[in-house]
mmCIF file with all atom_site columns, C-alpha atoms in Angstrom:
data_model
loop_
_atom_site.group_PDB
_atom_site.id
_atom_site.type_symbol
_atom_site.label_atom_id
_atom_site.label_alt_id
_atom_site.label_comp_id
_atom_site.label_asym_id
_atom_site.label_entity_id
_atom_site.label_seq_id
_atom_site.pdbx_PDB_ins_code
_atom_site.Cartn_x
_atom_site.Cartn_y
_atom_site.Cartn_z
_atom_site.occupancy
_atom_site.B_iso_or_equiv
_atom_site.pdbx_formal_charge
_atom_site.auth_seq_id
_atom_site.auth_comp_id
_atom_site.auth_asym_id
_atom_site.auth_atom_id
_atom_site.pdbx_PDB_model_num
ATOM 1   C CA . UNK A 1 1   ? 75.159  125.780 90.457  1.00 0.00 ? 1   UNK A CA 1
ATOM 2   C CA . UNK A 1 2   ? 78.530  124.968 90.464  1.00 0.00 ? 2   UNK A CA 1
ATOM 3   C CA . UNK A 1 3   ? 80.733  128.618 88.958  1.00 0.00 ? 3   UNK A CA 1
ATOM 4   C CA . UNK A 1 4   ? 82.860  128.057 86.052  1.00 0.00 ? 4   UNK A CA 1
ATOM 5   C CA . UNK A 1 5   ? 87.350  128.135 87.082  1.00 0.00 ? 5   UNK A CA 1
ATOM 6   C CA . UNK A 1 6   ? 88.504  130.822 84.728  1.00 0.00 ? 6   UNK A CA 1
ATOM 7   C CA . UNK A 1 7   ? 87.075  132.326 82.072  1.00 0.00 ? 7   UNK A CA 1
ATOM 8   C CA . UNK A 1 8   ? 87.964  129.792 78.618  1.00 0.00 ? 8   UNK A CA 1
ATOM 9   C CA . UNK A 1 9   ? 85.556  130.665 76.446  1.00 0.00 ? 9   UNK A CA 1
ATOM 10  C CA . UNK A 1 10  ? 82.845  132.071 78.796  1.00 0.00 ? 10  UNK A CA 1
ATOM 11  C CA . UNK A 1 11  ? 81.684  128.234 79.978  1.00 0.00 ? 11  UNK A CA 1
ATOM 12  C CA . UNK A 1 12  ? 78.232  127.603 81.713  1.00 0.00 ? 12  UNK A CA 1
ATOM 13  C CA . UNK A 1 13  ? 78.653  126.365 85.275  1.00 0.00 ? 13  UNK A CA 1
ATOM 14  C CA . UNK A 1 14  ? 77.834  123.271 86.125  1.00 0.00 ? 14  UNK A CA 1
ATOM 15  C CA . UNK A 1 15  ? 74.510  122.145 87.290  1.00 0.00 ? 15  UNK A CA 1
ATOM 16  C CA . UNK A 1 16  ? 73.596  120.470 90.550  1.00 0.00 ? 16  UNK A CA 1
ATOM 17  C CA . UNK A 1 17  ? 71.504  117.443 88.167  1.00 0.00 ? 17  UNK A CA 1
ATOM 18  C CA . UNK A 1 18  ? 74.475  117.953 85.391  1.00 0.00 ? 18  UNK A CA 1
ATOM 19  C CA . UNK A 1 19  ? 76.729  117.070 88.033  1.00 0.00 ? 19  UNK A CA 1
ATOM 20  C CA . UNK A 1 20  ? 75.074  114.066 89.428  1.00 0.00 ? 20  UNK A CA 1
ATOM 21  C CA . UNK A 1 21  ? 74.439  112.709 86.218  1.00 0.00 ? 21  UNK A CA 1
ATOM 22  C CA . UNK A 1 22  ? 78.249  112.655 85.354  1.00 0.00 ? 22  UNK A CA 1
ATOM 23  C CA . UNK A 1 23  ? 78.993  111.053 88.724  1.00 0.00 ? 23  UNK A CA 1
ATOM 24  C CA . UNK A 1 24  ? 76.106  108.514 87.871  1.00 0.00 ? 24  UNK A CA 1
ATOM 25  C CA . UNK A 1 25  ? 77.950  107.459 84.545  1.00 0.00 ? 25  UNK A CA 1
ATOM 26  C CA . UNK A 1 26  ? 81.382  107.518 86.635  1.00 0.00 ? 26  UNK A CA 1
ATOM 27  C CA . UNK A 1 27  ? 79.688  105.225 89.513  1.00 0.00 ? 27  UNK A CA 1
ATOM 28  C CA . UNK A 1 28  ? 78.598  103.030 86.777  1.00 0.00 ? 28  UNK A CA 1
ATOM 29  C CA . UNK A 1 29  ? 82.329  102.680 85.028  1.00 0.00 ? 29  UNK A CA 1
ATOM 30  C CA . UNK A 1 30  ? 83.646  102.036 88.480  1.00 0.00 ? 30  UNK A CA 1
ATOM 31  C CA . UNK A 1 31  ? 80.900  99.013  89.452  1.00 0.00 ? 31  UNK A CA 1
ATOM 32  C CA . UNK A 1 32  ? 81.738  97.784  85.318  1.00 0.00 ? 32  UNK A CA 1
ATOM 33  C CA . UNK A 1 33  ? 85.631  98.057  86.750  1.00 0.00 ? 33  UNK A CA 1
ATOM 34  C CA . UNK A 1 34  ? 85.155  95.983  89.653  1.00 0.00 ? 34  UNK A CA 1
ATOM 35  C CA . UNK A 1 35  ? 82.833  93.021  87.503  1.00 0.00 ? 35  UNK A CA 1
ATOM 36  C CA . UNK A 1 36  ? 85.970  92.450  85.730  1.00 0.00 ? 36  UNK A CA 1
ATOM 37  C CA . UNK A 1 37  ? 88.181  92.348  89.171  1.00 0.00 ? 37  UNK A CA 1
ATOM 38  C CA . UNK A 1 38  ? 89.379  95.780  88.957  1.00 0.00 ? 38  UNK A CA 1
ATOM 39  C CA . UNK A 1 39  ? 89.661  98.510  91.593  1.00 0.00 ? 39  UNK A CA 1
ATOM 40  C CA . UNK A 1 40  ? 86.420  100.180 91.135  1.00 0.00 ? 40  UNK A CA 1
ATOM 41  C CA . UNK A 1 41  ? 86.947  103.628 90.235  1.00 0.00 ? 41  UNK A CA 1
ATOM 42  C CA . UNK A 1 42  ? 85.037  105.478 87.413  1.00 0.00 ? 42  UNK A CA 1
ATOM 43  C CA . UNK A 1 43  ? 85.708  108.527 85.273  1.00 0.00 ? 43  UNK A CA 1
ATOM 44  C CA . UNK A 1 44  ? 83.747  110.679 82.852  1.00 0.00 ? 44  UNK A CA 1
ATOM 45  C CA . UNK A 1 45  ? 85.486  113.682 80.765  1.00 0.00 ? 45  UNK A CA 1
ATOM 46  C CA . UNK A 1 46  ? 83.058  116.266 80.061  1.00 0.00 ? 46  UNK A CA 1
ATOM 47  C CA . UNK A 1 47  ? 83.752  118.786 77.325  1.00 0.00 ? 47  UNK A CA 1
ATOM 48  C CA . UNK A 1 48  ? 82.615  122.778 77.653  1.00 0.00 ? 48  UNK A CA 1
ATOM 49  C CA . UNK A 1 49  ? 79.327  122.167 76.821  1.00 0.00 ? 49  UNK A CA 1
ATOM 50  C CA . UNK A 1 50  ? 78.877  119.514 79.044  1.00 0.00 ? 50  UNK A CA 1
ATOM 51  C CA . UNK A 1 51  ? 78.444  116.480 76.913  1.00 0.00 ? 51  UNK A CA 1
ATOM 52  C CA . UNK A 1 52  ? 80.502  113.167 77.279  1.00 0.00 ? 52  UNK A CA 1
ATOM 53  C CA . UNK A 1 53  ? 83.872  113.123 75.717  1.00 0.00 ? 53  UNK A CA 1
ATOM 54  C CA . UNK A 1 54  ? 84.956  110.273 77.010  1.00 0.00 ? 54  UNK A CA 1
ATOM 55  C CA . UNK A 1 55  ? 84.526  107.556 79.967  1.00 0.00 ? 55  UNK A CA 1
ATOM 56  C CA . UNK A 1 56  ? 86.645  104.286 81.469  1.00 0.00 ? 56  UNK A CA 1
ATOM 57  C CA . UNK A 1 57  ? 86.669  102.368 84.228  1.00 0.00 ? 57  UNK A CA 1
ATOM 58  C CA . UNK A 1 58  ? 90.555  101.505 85.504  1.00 0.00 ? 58  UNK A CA 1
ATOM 59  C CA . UNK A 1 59  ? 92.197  98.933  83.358  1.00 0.00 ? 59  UNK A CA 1
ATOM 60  C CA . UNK A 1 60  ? 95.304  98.124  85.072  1.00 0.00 ? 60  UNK A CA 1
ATOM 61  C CA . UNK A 1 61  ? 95.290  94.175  85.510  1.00 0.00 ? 61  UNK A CA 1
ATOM 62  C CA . UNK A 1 62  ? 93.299  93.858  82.141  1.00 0.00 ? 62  UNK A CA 1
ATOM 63  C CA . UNK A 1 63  ? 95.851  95.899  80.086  1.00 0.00 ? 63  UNK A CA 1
ATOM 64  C CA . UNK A 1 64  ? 98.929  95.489  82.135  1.00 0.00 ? 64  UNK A CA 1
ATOM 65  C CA . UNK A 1 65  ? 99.003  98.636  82.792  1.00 0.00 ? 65  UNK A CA 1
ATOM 66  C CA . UNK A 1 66  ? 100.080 100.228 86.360  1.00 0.00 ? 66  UNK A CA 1
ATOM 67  C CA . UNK A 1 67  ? 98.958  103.636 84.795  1.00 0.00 ? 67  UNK A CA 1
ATOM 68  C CA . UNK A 1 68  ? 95.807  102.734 83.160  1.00 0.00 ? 68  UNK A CA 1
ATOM 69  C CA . UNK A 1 69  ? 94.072  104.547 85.883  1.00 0.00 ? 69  UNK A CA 1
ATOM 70  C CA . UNK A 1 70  ? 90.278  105.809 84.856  1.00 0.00 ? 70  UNK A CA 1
ATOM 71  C CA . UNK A 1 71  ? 91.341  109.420 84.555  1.00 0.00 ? 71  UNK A CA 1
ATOM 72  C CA . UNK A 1 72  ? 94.512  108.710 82.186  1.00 0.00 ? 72  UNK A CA 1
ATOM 73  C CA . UNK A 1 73  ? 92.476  106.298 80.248  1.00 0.00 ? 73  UNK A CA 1
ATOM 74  C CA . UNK A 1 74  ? 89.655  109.385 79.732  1.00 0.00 ? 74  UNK A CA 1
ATOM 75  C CA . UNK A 1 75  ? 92.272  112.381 79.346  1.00 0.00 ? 75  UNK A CA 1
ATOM 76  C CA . UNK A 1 76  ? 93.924  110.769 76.453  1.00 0.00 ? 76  UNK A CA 1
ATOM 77  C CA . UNK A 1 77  ? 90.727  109.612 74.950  1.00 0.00 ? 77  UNK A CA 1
ATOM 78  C CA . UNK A 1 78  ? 89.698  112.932 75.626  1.00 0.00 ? 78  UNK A CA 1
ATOM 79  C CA . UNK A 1 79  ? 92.857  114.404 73.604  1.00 0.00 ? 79  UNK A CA 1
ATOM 80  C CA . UNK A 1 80  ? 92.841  112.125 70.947  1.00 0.00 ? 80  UNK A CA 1
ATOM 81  C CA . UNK A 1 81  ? 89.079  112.962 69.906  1.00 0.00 ? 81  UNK A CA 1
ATOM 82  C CA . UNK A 1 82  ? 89.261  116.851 70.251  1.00 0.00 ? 82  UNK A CA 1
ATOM 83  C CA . UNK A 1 83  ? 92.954  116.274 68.509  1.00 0.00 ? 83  UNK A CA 1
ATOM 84  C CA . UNK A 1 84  ? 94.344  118.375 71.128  1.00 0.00 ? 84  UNK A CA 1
ATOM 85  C CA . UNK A 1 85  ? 96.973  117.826 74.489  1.00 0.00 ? 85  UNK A CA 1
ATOM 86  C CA . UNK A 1 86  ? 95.058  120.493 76.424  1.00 0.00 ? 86  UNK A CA 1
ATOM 87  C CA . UNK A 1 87  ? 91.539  119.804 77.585  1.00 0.00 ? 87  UNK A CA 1
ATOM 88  C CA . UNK A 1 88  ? 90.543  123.592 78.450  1.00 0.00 ? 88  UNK A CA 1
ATOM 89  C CA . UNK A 1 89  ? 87.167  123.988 79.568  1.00 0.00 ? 89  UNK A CA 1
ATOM 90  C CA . UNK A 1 90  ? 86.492  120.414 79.898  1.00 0.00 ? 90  UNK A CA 1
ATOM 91  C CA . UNK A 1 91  ? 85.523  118.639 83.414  1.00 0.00 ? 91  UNK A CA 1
ATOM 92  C CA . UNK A 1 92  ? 86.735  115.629 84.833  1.00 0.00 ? 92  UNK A CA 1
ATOM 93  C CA . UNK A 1 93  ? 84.278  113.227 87.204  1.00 0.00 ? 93  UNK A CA 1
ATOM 94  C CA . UNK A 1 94  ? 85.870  110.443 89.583  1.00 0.00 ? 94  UNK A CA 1
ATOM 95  C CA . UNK A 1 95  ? 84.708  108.372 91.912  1.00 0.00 ? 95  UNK A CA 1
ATOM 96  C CA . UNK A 1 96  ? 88.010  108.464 94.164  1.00 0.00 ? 96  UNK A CA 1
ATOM 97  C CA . UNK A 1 97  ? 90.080  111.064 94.787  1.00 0.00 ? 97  UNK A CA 1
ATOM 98  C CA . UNK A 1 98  ? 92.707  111.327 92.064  1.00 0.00 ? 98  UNK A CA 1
ATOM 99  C CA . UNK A 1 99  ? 96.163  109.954 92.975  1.00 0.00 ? 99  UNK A CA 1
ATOM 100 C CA . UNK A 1 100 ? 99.619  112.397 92.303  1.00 0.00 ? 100 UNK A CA 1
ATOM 101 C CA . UNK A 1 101 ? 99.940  110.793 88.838  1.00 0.00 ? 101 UNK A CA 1
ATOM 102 C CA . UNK A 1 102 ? 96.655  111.479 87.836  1.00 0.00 ? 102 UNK A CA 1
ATOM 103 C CA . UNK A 1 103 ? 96.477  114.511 89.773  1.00 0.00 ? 103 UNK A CA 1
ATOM 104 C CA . UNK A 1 104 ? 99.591  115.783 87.808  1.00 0.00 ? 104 UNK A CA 1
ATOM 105 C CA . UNK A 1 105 ? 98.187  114.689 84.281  1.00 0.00 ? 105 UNK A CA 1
ATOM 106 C CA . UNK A 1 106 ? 94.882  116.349 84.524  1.00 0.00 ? 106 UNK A CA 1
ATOM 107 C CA . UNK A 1 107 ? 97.462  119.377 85.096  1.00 0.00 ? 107 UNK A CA 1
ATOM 108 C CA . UNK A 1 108 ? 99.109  118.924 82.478  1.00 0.00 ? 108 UNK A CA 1
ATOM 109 C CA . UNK A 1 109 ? 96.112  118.333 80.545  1.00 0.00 ? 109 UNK A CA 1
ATOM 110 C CA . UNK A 1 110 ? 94.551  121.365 81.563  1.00 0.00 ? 110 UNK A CA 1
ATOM 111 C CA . UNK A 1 111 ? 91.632  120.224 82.843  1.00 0.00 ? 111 UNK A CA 1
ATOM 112 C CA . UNK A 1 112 ? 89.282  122.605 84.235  1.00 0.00 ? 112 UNK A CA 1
ATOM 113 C CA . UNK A 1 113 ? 87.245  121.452 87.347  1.00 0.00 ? 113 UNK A CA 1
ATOM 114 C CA . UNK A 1 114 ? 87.739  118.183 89.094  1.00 0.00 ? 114 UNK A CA 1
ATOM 115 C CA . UNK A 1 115 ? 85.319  116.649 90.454  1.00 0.00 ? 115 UNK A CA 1
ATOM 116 C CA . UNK A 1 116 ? 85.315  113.549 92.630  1.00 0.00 ? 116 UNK A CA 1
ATOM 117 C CA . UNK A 1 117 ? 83.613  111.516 95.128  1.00 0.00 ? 117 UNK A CA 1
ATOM 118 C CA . UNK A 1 118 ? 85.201  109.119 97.759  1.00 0.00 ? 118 UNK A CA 1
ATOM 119 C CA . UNK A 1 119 ? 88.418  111.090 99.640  1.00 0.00 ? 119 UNK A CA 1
ATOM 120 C CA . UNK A 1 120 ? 91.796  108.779 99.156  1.00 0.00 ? 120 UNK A CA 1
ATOM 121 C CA . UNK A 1 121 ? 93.713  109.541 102.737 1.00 0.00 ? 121 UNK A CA 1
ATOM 122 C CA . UNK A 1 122 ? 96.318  107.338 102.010 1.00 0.00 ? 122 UNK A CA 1
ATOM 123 C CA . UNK A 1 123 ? 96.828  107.446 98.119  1.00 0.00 ? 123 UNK A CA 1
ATOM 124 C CA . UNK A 1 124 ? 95.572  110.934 97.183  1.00 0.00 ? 124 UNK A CA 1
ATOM 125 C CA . UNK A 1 125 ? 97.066  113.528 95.336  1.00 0.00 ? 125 UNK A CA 1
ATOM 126 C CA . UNK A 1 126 ? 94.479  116.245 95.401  1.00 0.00 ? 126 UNK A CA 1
ATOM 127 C CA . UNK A 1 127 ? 93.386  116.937 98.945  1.00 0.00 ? 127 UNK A CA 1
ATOM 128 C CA . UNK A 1 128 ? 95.972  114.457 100.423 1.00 0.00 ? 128 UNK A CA 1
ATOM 129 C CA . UNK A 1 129 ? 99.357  113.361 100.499 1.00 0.00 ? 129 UNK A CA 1
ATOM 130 C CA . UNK A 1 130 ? 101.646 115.360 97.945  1.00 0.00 ? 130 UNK A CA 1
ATOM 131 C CA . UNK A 1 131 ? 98.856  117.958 97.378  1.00 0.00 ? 131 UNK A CA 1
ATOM 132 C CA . UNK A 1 132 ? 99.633  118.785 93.958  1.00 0.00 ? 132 UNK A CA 1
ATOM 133 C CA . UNK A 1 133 ? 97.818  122.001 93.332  1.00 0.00 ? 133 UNK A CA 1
ATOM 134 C CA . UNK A 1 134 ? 99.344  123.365 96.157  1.00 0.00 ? 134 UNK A CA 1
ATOM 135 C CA . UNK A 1 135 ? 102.502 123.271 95.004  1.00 0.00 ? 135 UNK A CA 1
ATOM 136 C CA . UNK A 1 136 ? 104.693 126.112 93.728  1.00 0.00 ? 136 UNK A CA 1
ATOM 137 C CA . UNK A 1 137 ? 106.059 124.290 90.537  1.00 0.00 ? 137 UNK A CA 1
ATOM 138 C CA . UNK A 1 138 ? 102.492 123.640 89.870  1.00 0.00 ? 138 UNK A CA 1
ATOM 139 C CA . UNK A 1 139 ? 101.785 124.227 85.876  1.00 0.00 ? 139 UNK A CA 1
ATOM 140 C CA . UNK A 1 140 ? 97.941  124.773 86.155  1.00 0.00 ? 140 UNK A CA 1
ATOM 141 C CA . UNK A 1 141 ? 95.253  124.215 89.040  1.00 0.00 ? 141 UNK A CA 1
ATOM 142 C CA . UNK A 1 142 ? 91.797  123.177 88.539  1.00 0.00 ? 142 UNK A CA 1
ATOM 143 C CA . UNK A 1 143 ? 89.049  124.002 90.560  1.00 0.00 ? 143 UNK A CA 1
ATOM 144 C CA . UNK A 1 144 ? 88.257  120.820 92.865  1.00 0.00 ? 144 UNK A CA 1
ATOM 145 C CA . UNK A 1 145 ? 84.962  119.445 94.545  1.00 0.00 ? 145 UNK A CA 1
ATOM 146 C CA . UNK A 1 146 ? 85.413  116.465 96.393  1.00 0.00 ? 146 UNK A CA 1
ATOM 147 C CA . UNK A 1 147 ? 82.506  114.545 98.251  1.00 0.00 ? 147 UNK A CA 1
ATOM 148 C CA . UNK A 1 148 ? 80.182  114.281 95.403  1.00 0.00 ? 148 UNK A CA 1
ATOM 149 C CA . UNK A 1 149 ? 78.157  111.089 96.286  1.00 0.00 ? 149 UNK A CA 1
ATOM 150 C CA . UNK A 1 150 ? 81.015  109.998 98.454  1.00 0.00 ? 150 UNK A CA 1
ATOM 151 C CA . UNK A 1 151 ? 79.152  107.705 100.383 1.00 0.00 ? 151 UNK A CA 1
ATOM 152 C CA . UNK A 1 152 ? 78.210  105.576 97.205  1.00 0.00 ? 152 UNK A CA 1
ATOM 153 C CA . UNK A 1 153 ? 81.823  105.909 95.456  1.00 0.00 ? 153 UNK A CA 1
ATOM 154 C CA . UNK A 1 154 ? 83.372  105.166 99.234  1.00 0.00 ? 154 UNK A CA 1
ATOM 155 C CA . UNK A 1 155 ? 81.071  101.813 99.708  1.00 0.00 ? 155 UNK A CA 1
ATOM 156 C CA . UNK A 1 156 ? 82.035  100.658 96.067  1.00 0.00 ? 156 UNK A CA 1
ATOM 157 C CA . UNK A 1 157 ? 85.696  100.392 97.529  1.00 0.00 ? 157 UNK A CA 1
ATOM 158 C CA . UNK A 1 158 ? 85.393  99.332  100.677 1.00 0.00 ? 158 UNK A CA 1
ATOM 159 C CA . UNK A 1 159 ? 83.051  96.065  99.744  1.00 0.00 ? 159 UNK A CA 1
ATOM 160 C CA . UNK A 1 160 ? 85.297  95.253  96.896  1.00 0.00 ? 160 UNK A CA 1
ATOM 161 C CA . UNK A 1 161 ? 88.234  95.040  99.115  1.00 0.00 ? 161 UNK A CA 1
ATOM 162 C CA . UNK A 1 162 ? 86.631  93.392  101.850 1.00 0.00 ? 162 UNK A CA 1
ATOM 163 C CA . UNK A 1 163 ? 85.612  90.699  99.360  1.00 0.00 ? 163 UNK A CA 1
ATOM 164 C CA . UNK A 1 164 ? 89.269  89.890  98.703  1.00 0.00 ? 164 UNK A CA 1
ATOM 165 C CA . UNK A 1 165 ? 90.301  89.902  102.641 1.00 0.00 ? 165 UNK A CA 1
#
């Protein structure tokens, strides 16, 4: 089992099959994402007591939107349900690695655990590049597991850009 960051409101960790699960319903935004001609990436917000808050695939070229990234589309979602700007206690599930914007809204957010699967070397914000929980100014840090499933969330990327090479 996966122990609980902090202590909001004495949460249950997260199970190994709990876990999976979440990345299965991110895997299957992301795949939904690409259909449409989107970068495949998924996300699922799970709230304290593990159930589904919210979920998106990115929306970018359908809304316009250079920040309609999966994870901003479920942490305001997310807010707007519980009617709150801070997510405490909730969990975050993404197929890639979440970039410095994202990285820096979940944050801000107040997320509690991020969890993601395919590593982003060259537009990362978590474990690469800018590194934003490492940084002094940083406003909150969330516990982070990267590599769930990575193979899957990894081959999801690389055959939808190798279709459009």
């Amino acid at each position: 089992m996966l122990a609980p960051a902090g202590d909001p409101g004495q949460e249950k960790p997260m199970s190994e099959p709990a876990l999976h699960h979440a990345m299965s319903l991110s895997l299957a935004e992301a795949r939904a994402a690409a259909a449409r001609g989107e970068v495949p990436v998924g996300a699922v917000l799970l709230g304290p007591d593990g159930t589904v808050l919210a979920q998106a695939g990115n929306r970018t070229e359908q809304d316009c939107d250079a920040a309609a990234h999966a994870e901003m589309l479920v942490l305001r979602q997310a807010g707007q349900r519980l009617g709150s700007p801070r997510l405490i206690g909730c969990d975050l599930v993404v197929t890639l690695e979440p970039c410095p914007m994202c990285a820096a809204a979940i944050a801000l957010f107040r997320v509690r655990r991020v969890v993601f699967g395919a590593y982003d070397p060259k537009g990362g914000g978590v474990e690469h590049g800018p590194r934003i929980y490492d940084t002094s100014p940083a406003l909150h840090r969330p516990e982070v597991i990267g590599g769930v499933r990575e193979t899957e969330a990894a081959a999801l990327l690389r055959d939808f850009f190798a279709a459009r090479r």
